[in-house]
Structures are given as structure tokens and as C-alpha cells.
PDB file of C-alpha atoms and ligand atoms in Angstrom:
ATOM      1  CA  UNK A   1     -29.527   7.471 -43.690  1.00  0.00           C
ATOM      2  CA  UNK A   2     -26.840   8.789 -41.328  1.00  0.00           C
ATOM      3  CA  UNK A   3     -25.985  12.426 -41.670  1.00  0.00           C
ATOM      4  CA  UNK A   4     -22.246  12.798 -42.463  1.00  0.00           C
ATOM      5  CA  UNK A   5     -21.881  15.316 -39.633  1.00  0.00           C
ATOM      6  CA  UNK A   6     -23.204  12.789 -37.092  1.00  0.00           C
ATOM      7  CA  UNK A   7     -20.902  10.130 -38.459  1.00  0.00           C
ATOM      8  CA  UNK A   8     -17.924  12.479 -38.011  1.00  0.00           C
ATOM      9  CA  UNK A   9     -18.937  13.219 -34.418  1.00  0.00           C
ATOM     10  CA  UNK A  10     -19.302   9.548 -33.651  1.00  0.00           C
ATOM     11  CA  UNK A  11     -15.813   8.930 -34.996  1.00  0.00           C
ATOM     12  CA  UNK A  12     -14.421  11.744 -32.883  1.00  0.00           C
ATOM     13  CA  UNK A  13     -16.131  10.343 -29.809  1.00  0.00           C
ATOM     14  CA  UNK A  14     -14.527   6.953 -30.291  1.00  0.00           C
ATOM     15  CA  UNK A  15     -11.138   8.594 -30.748  1.00  0.00           C
ATOM     16  CA  UNK A  16     -11.456  10.534 -27.502  1.00  0.00           C
ATOM     17  CA  UNK A  17     -12.580   7.473 -25.596  1.00  0.00           C
ATOM     18  CA  UNK A  18      -9.653   5.378 -26.705  1.00  0.00           C
ATOM     19  CA  UNK A  19      -7.254   8.186 -25.779  1.00  0.00           C
ATOM     20  CA  UNK A  20      -8.832   8.523 -22.362  1.00  0.00           C
ATOM     21  CA  UNK A  21      -8.607   4.781 -21.805  1.00  0.00           C
ATOM     22  CA  UNK A  22      -4.857   5.240 -21.465  1.00  0.00           C
ATOM     23  CA  UNK A  23      -5.144   7.585 -18.542  1.00  0.00           C
ATOM     24  CA  UNK A  24      -8.160   7.170 -16.304  1.00  0.00           C
ATOM     25  CA  UNK A  25      -7.572   8.576 -12.839  1.00  0.00           C
ATOM     26  CA  UNK A  26      -9.379   7.069  -9.888  1.00  0.00           C
ATOM     27  CA  UNK A  27      -9.555   9.167  -6.748  1.00  0.00           C
ATOM     28  CA  UNK A  28     -10.670   7.306  -3.657  1.00  0.00           C
ATOM     29  CA  UNK A  29     -11.423   8.973  -0.343  1.00  0.00           C
ATOM     30  CA  UNK A  30     -11.383   6.476   2.508  1.00  0.00           C
ATOM     31  CA  UNK A  31     -13.187   7.361   5.713  1.00  0.00           C
ATOM     32  CA  UNK A  32     -13.191   5.635   9.082  1.00  0.00           C
ATOM     33  CA  UNK A  33     -16.130   4.644  11.241  1.00  0.00           C
ATOM     34  CA  UNK A  34     -16.314   8.205  12.567  1.00  0.00           C
ATOM     35  CA  UNK A  35     -16.651   9.603   9.025  1.00  0.00           C
ATOM     36  CA  UNK A  36     -13.232  11.275   9.211  1.00  0.00           C
ATOM     37  CA  UNK A  37     -10.620  10.813   6.446  1.00  0.00           C
ATOM     38  CA  UNK A  38      -8.515   7.721   7.086  1.00  0.00           C
ATOM     39  CA  UNK A  39      -4.761   8.087   6.452  1.00  0.00           C
ATOM     40  CA  UNK A  40      -2.523   5.080   5.767  1.00  0.00           C
ATOM     41  CA  UNK A  41      -5.279   2.968   4.224  1.00  0.00           C
ATOM     42  CA  UNK A  42      -4.185   0.941   1.208  1.00  0.00           C
ATOM     43  CA  UNK A  43      -6.508   1.187  -1.798  1.00  0.00           C
ATOM     44  CA  UNK A  44      -6.252  -1.624  -4.331  1.00  0.00           C
ATOM     45  CA  UNK A  45      -7.988  -1.404  -7.719  1.00  0.00           C
ATOM     46  CA  UNK A  46      -8.187  -4.569  -9.804  1.00  0.00           C
ATOM     47  CA  UNK A  47      -9.636  -4.254 -13.336  1.00  0.00           C
ATOM     48  CA  UNK A  48     -12.165  -7.015 -14.008  1.00  0.00           C
ATOM     49  CA  UNK A  49     -10.926  -7.853 -17.471  1.00  0.00           C
ATOM     50  CA  UNK A  50      -7.429  -8.864 -18.356  1.00  0.00           C
ATOM     51  CA  UNK A  51      -4.688  -9.434 -15.882  1.00  0.00           C
ATOM     52  CA  UNK A  52      -2.295  -6.515 -15.697  1.00  0.00           C
ATOM     53  CA  UNK A  53       1.420  -7.164 -15.809  1.00  0.00           C
ATOM     54  CA  UNK A  54       2.750  -7.297 -12.252  1.00  0.00           C
ATOM     55  CA  UNK A  55       4.208  -4.014 -11.046  1.00  0.00           C
ATOM     56  CA  UNK A  56       7.963  -3.525 -11.266  1.00  0.00           C
ATOM     57  CA  UNK A  57       9.801  -4.261  -8.022  1.00  0.00           C
ATOM     58  CA  UNK A  58      11.445  -1.323  -6.287  1.00  0.00           C
ATOM     59  CA  UNK A  59      14.050  -0.744  -3.616  1.00  0.00           C
ATOM     60  CA  UNK A  60      12.524   0.736  -0.462  1.00  0.00           C
ATOM     61  CA  UNK A  61      14.037   1.890   2.811  1.00  0.00           C
ATOM     62  CA  UNK A  62      12.453   1.654   6.259  1.00  0.00           C
ATOM     63  CA  UNK A  63      14.353   3.372   9.064  1.00  0.00           C
ATOM     64  CA  UNK A  64      14.195   2.635  12.747  1.00  0.00           C
ATOM     65  CA  UNK A  65      14.140   6.023  14.397  1.00  0.00           C
ATOM     66  CA  UNK A  66      13.319   6.754  18.032  1.00  0.00           C
ATOM     67  CA  UNK A  67      11.585   3.372  18.408  1.00  0.00           C
ATOM     68  CA  UNK A  68       9.460   3.826  15.313  1.00  0.00           C
ATOM     69  CA  UNK A  69       9.368   2.450  11.813  1.00  0.00           C
ATOM     70  CA  UNK A  70       9.670   5.307   9.314  1.00  0.00           C
ATOM     71  CA  UNK A  71       7.517   5.222   7.312  1.00  0.00           C
ATOM     72  CA  UNK A  72       5.023   3.350   9.494  1.00  0.00           C
ATOM     73  CA  UNK A  73       3.402   1.944   6.337  1.00  0.00           C
ATOM     74  CA  UNK A  74       5.169   1.192   3.067  1.00  0.00           C
ATOM     75  CA  UNK A  75       3.468  -0.009  -0.115  1.00  0.00           C
ATOM     76  CA  UNK A  76       5.814  -1.933  -2.416  1.00  0.00           C
ATOM     77  CA  UNK A  77       5.250  -4.106  -5.484  1.00  0.00           C
ATOM     78  CA  UNK A  78       5.733  -7.832  -5.001  1.00  0.00           C
ATOM     79  CA  UNK A  79       9.365  -8.863  -5.429  1.00  0.00           C
ATOM     80  CA  UNK A  80      10.694  -5.580  -4.031  1.00  0.00           C
ATOM     81  CA  UNK A  81      13.723  -5.318  -1.784  1.00  0.00           C
ATOM     82  CA  UNK A  82      13.297  -3.519   1.496  1.00  0.00           C
ATOM     83  CA  UNK A  83      16.312  -2.212   3.384  1.00  0.00           C
ATOM     84  CA  UNK A  84      16.011  -1.746   7.144  1.00  0.00           C
ATOM     85  CA  UNK A  85      18.348   0.901   8.535  1.00  0.00           C
ATOM     86  CA  UNK A  86      18.790   1.382  12.277  1.00  0.00           C
ATOM     87  CA  UNK A  87      19.300   5.069  13.101  1.00  0.00           C
ATOM     88  CA  UNK A  88      18.917   4.502  16.835  1.00  0.00           C
ATOM     89  CA  UNK A  89      21.978   4.181  19.060  1.00  0.00           C
ATOM     90  CA  UNK A  90      20.591   0.945  20.484  1.00  0.00           C
ATOM     91  CA  UNK A  91      20.005  -2.502  19.049  1.00  0.00           C
ATOM     92  CA  UNK A  92      16.754  -3.624  17.390  1.00  0.00           C
ATOM     93  CA  UNK A  93      15.778  -7.205  16.736  1.00  0.00           C
ATOM     94  CA  UNK A  94      13.178  -6.856  13.996  1.00  0.00           C
ATOM     95  CA  UNK A  95      10.676  -9.384  12.820  1.00  0.00           C
ATOM     96  CA  UNK A  96       8.305  -9.400   9.870  1.00  0.00           C
ATOM     97  CA  UNK A  97       5.276 -11.705   9.937  1.00  0.00           C
ATOM     98  CA  UNK A  98       2.437 -12.099   7.432  1.00  0.00           C
ATOM     99  CA  UNK A  99      -0.501  -9.980   8.606  1.00  0.00           C
ATOM    100  CA  UNK A 100      -3.042 -11.466   6.217  1.00  0.00           C
ATOM    101  CA  UNK A 101      -4.117 -15.067   5.892  1.00  0.00           C
ATOM    102  CA  UNK A 102      -2.298 -17.018   3.231  1.00  0.00           C
ATOM    103  CA  UNK A 103      -4.263 -18.220   0.214  1.00  0.00           C
ATOM    104  CA  UNK A 104      -5.725 -21.639   1.076  1.00  0.00           C
ATOM    105  CA  UNK A 105      -3.360 -24.324  -0.142  1.00  0.00           C
ATOM    106  CA  UNK A 106      -0.454 -21.917  -0.550  1.00  0.00           C
ATOM    107  CA  UNK A 107       2.609 -22.239   1.642  1.00  0.00           C
ATOM    108  CA  UNK A 108       2.534 -19.559   4.328  1.00  0.00           C
ATOM    109  CA  UNK A 109       5.211 -16.911   4.069  1.00  0.00           C
ATOM    110  CA  UNK A 110       7.882 -17.688   6.678  1.00  0.00           C
ATOM    111  CA  UNK A 111       8.500 -14.043   7.528  1.00  0.00           C
ATOM    112  CA  UNK A 112      11.927 -12.767   8.541  1.00  0.00           C
ATOM    113  CA  UNK A 113      14.073 -11.752  11.489  1.00  0.00           C
ATOM    114  CA  UNK A 114      16.832  -9.139  11.451  1.00  0.00           C
ATOM    115  CA  UNK A 115      19.236  -8.121  14.165  1.00  0.00           C
ATOM    116  CA  UNK A 116      20.468  -4.546  13.764  1.00  0.00           C
ATOM    117  CA  UNK A 117      23.199  -3.099  15.972  1.00  0.00           C
ATOM    118  CA  UNK A 118      22.799   0.388  17.373  1.00  0.00           C
ATOM    119  CA  UNK A 119      24.326   3.266  15.467  1.00  0.00           C
ATOM    120  CA  UNK A 120      27.735   4.416  16.588  1.00  0.00           C
ATOM    121  CA  UNK A 121      28.587   8.104  16.092  1.00  0.00           C
ATOM    122  CA  UNK A 122      30.664   8.679  12.985  1.00  0.00           C
ATOM    123  CA  UNK A 123      29.856   5.249  11.515  1.00  0.00           C
ATOM    124  CA  UNK A 124      27.336   4.040   8.942  1.00  0.00           C
ATOM    125  CA  UNK A 125      24.122   2.767  10.535  1.00  0.00           C
ATOM    126  CA  UNK A 126      23.689  -0.987  10.417  1.00  0.00           C
ATOM    127  CA  UNK A 127      21.338  -2.170   7.691  1.00  0.00           C
ATOM    128  CA  UNK A 128      19.897  -5.428   6.391  1.00  0.00           C
ATOM    129  CA  UNK A 129      17.832  -6.173   3.313  1.00  0.00           C
ATOM    130  CA  UNK A 130      14.969  -8.570   2.611  1.00  0.00           C
ATOM    131  CA  UNK A 131      13.099  -9.437  -0.588  1.00  0.00           C
ATOM    132  CA  UNK A 132       9.319  -9.535  -0.228  1.00  0.00           C
ATOM    133  CA  UNK A 133       8.065 -11.979  -2.831  1.00  0.00           C
ATOM    134  CA  UNK A 134       4.621 -12.803  -1.397  1.00  0.00           C
ATOM    135  CA  UNK A 135       1.693 -10.433  -1.845  1.00  0.00           C
ATOM    136  CA  UNK A 136      -0.133  -9.255   1.261  1.00  0.00           C
ATOM    137  CA  UNK A 137       0.450  -7.270   4.413  1.00  0.00           C
ATOM    138  CA  UNK A 138       3.515  -7.828   6.582  1.00  0.00           C
ATOM    139  CA  UNK A 139       3.478  -6.804  10.236  1.00  0.00           C
ATOM    140  CA  UNK A 140       6.745  -5.336  11.499  1.00  0.00           C
ATOM    141  CA  UNK A 141       7.734  -5.567  15.135  1.00  0.00           C
ATOM    142  CA  UNK A 142      10.745  -5.746  17.425  1.00  0.00           C
ATOM    143  CA  UNK A 143      11.546  -8.494  19.916  1.00  0.00           C
ATOM    144  CA  UNK A 144      13.208  -5.967  22.217  1.00  0.00           C
ATOM    145  CA  UNK A 145      10.638  -3.160  22.066  1.00  0.00           C
ATOM    146  CA  UNK A 146       7.011  -4.243  22.176  1.00  0.00           C
ATOM    147  CA  UNK A 147       5.709  -0.788  21.277  1.00  0.00           C
ATOM    148  CA  UNK A 148       7.345  -0.850  17.832  1.00  0.00           C
ATOM    149  CA  UNK A 149       4.808  -1.534  15.107  1.00  0.00           C
ATOM    150  CA  UNK A 150       4.836  -0.994  11.378  1.00  0.00           C
ATOM    151  CA  UNK A 151       3.543  -2.523   8.153  1.00  0.00           C
ATOM    152  CA  UNK A 152       4.610  -3.250   4.624  1.00  0.00           C
ATOM    153  CA  UNK A 153       1.851  -3.870   2.103  1.00  0.00           C
ATOM    154  CA  UNK A 154       3.211  -6.052  -0.702  1.00  0.00           C
ATOM    155  CA  UNK A 155       1.082  -5.364  -3.775  1.00  0.00           C
ATOM    156  CA  UNK A 156       0.413  -7.558  -6.772  1.00  0.00           C
ATOM    157  CA  UNK A 157      -1.788  -4.981  -8.504  1.00  0.00           C
ATOM    158  CA  UNK A 158       0.019  -1.995 -10.044  1.00  0.00           C
ATOM    159  CA  UNK A 159      -2.930   0.115  -8.869  1.00  0.00           C
ATOM    160  CA  UNK A 160      -2.170   0.026  -5.163  1.00  0.00           C
ATOM    161  CA  UNK A 161      -1.746   3.344  -3.339  1.00  0.00           C
ATOM    162  CA  UNK A 162      -1.928   4.391   0.308  1.00  0.00           C
ATOM    163  CA  UNK A 163      -4.059   7.311   1.431  1.00  0.00           C
ATOM    164  CA  UNK A 164      -2.391  10.503   2.611  1.00  0.00           C
ATOM    165  CA  UNK A 165      -3.287  12.565   5.652  1.00  0.00           C
ATOM    166  CA  UNK A 166      -6.407  13.721   3.786  1.00  0.00           C
ATOM    167  CA  UNK A 167      -7.636  10.131   3.386  1.00  0.00           C
ATOM    168  CA  UNK A 168      -7.234  10.349  -0.401  1.00  0.00           C
ATOM    169  CA  UNK A 169      -5.507   7.879  -2.726  1.00  0.00           C
ATOM    170  CA  UNK A 170      -5.030   8.796  -6.391  1.00  0.00           C
ATOM    171  CA  UNK A 171      -4.540   5.944  -8.807  1.00  0.00           C
ATOM    172  CA  UNK A 172      -3.261   6.842 -12.261  1.00  0.00           C
ATOM    173  CA  UNK A 173      -3.566   5.109 -15.626  1.00  0.00           C
ATOM    174  CA  UNK A 174      -6.305   2.734 -14.524  1.00  0.00           C
ATOM    175  CA  UNK A 175      -7.958   0.930 -17.471  1.00  0.00           C
ATOM    176  CA  UNK A 176     -11.518   2.055 -18.055  1.00  0.00           C
ATOM    177  CA  UNK A 177     -14.364  -0.349 -17.463  1.00  0.00           C
ATOM    178  CA  UNK A 178     -15.441  -2.676 -14.707  1.00  0.00           C
ATOM    179  CA  UNK A 179     -13.101  -3.059 -11.759  1.00  0.00           C
ATOM    180  CA  UNK A 180     -13.085  -4.014  -8.112  1.00  0.00           C
ATOM    181  CA  UNK A 181     -11.735  -1.853  -5.335  1.00  0.00           C
ATOM    182  CA  UNK A 182     -10.750  -2.967  -1.859  1.00  0.00           C
ATOM    183  CA  UNK A 183      -9.205  -1.314   1.160  1.00  0.00           C
ATOM    184  CA  UNK A 184      -6.660  -2.621   3.633  1.00  0.00           C
ATOM    185  CA  UNK A 185      -5.889  -0.891   6.909  1.00  0.00           C
ATOM    186  CA  UNK A 186      -3.728  -2.029   9.814  1.00  0.00           C
ATOM    187  CA  UNK A 187      -6.572  -1.451  12.271  1.00  0.00           C
ATOM    188  CA  UNK A 188      -9.243  -3.114  10.143  1.00  0.00           C
ATOM    189  CA  UNK A 189     -10.399  -6.210  11.969  1.00  0.00           C
ATOM    190  CA  UNK A 190     -12.182  -7.838   9.047  1.00  0.00           C
ATOM    191  CA  UNK A 191     -11.528  -6.877   5.448  1.00  0.00           C
ATOM    192  CA  UNK A 192     -14.755  -5.741   3.779  1.00  0.00           C
ATOM    193  CA  UNK A 193     -15.680  -7.502   0.522  1.00  0.00           C
ATOM    194  CA  UNK A 194     -14.419  -5.656  -2.569  1.00  0.00           C
ATOM    195  CA  UNK A 195     -16.730  -3.027  -4.058  1.00  0.00           C
ATOM    196  CA  UNK A 196     -17.610  -2.951  -7.741  1.00  0.00           C
ATOM    197  CA  UNK A 197     -16.478   0.098  -9.619  1.00  0.00           C
ATOM    198  CA  UNK A 198     -17.014   1.440 -13.132  1.00  0.00           C
ATOM    199  CA  UNK A 199     -13.864   3.287 -14.142  1.00  0.00           C
ATOM    200  CA  UNK A 200     -14.439   6.325 -16.346  1.00  0.00           C
ATOM    201  CA  UNK A 201     -11.826   8.982 -17.335  1.00  0.00           C
ATOM    202  CA  UNK A 202     -12.246  10.828 -14.053  1.00  0.00           C
ATOM    203  CA  UNK A 203     -13.597   8.605 -11.313  1.00  0.00           C
ATOM    204  CA  UNK A 204     -14.036   9.822  -7.748  1.00  0.00           C
ATOM    205  CA  UNK A 205     -15.619   7.890  -4.933  1.00  0.00           C
ATOM    206  CA  UNK A 206     -15.741   7.717  -1.180  1.00  0.00           C
ATOM    207  CA  UNK A 207     -15.302   4.380   0.552  1.00  0.00           C
ATOM    208  CA  UNK A 208     -16.615   4.125   4.078  1.00  0.00           C
ATOM    209  CA  UNK A 209     -14.947   1.590   6.384  1.00  0.00           C
ATOM    210  CA  UNK A 210     -15.557   0.408   9.925  1.00  0.00           C
ATOM    211  CA  UNK A 211     -11.982   1.246  10.904  1.00  0.00           C
ATOM    212  CA  UNK A 212     -11.333   2.959  14.207  1.00  0.00           C
ATOM    213  CA  UNK A 213      -7.670   3.982  13.965  1.00  0.00           C
ATOM    214  CA  UNK A 214      -5.643   3.241  17.080  1.00  0.00           C
ATOM    215  CA  UNK A 215      -4.044   6.601  16.918  1.00  0.00           C
ATOM    216  CA  UNK A 216      -4.783   9.618  14.796  1.00  0.00           C
ATOM    217  CA  UNK A 217      -1.918  11.527  13.316  1.00  0.00           C
ATOM    218  CA  UNK A 218      -1.788  15.101  14.483  1.00  0.00           C
TER     219      UNK A 218
HETATM  220 CU1   CU B 301      13.703  -2.516  18.886  1.00  0.00          CU
END
């Protein structure tokens, strides 16, 4: 016979669990080959059961400033619009090309090209917009300036976050239970297979990678 007190506790436990299921936080620390925290790595968590609704598209801005893409890495949900704004006083001829292999059988993303005039003092900078409707990484470059390099990671999982300078990505409201986690980084030569993960209300893990970043941020 079950003691009433135990039954009450069991009920409470279930209640707490279902509350927590709304708001599991997954904290992932990504480290490079040298064991140091890896900034600008994209962490993607995909729950094993049930397909989540695709994330809501956003409007993002990437500036061209002093021959650099700012930010160097953007993470946007699939279907988002990205506005390129040239703050330099000289012309850029931007291109975006898929940086990951297309799904076998799927039509490859054609990429895009944008010509942006240099900024004239006292006038609005020239800007062009593209819609990114294919998931995956897009490499940004410039036909006129070979040193310019940037990336947009187009996400189809709502749990897709880039790591900060401390190598940490925090993913909020992840459903509890079995999930897979994978990491994308611009300097990763081969993407490692996804790791299995059991999501509990507060999940923290460290993911080692073989990435040697081209350049460390100071
Ligand atoms: Cu350029």
C-alpha cells in the first residue's frame, strides 16, 4: 500500500518536471584543438523527438567597415532577410556562396552577388538586401578585396547560437530529453558527427573540436 505522503511527493515531482520541461537551459562550452575556448562557433541542438516549428525569420544587418564584415559571423533563422550596408568610402562587390555541401538530390543554393558603391560624406550608405531561404553556412567575400571574409549561418533549428569570446553558447527553452548537438566553425575542415545529449533542466557540457582558428580575437 502506498503511503499518502509518498503519493503526494510523487505528484509534486511530476508537476516540477513538467514545469521545467518548458525551460531547460543548455550551456555548451566549445574548445579548439589547443583546449582554449573557441569564439564564433555555432552550436546547434536538435531534439530527437518531434520536429520543432522552424524559427521565425529576422531582419539582420551586416556592415562593411574598413574591409571587414561586421559582424564576421551572423546566425539567422532560415528565411531571414540580411541587409548589407557599405560604410566604407570605396566600392565593394560582395558575393555569398554556400559553404556547406548541399543535401544530396537538393538543388544547390545559387548564392548571390551585390555591388555596393562607396559611402559619400553626408549621404546614406549604399545597401542591398537578400533573403536567405536555404539552411547552412554561407561564405561572404568580395571580388575586389580578397582579404574580406565573413559568414552567415542560416539555421533551421530554433536552438542555434554562436559562442561568445568565452567559447560559451547558451541555448534557452530546449525541450528535455534526448537530443543531438553539433558544432559548425568557419575553420573546421570536417564537421564532426553530432554528439548525443540528454537534456535536463540545467545541462552544461564541453565540446572539444579539432578546430585551429585562423586568427584569435584579442
Ligand atoms: Cu570589397
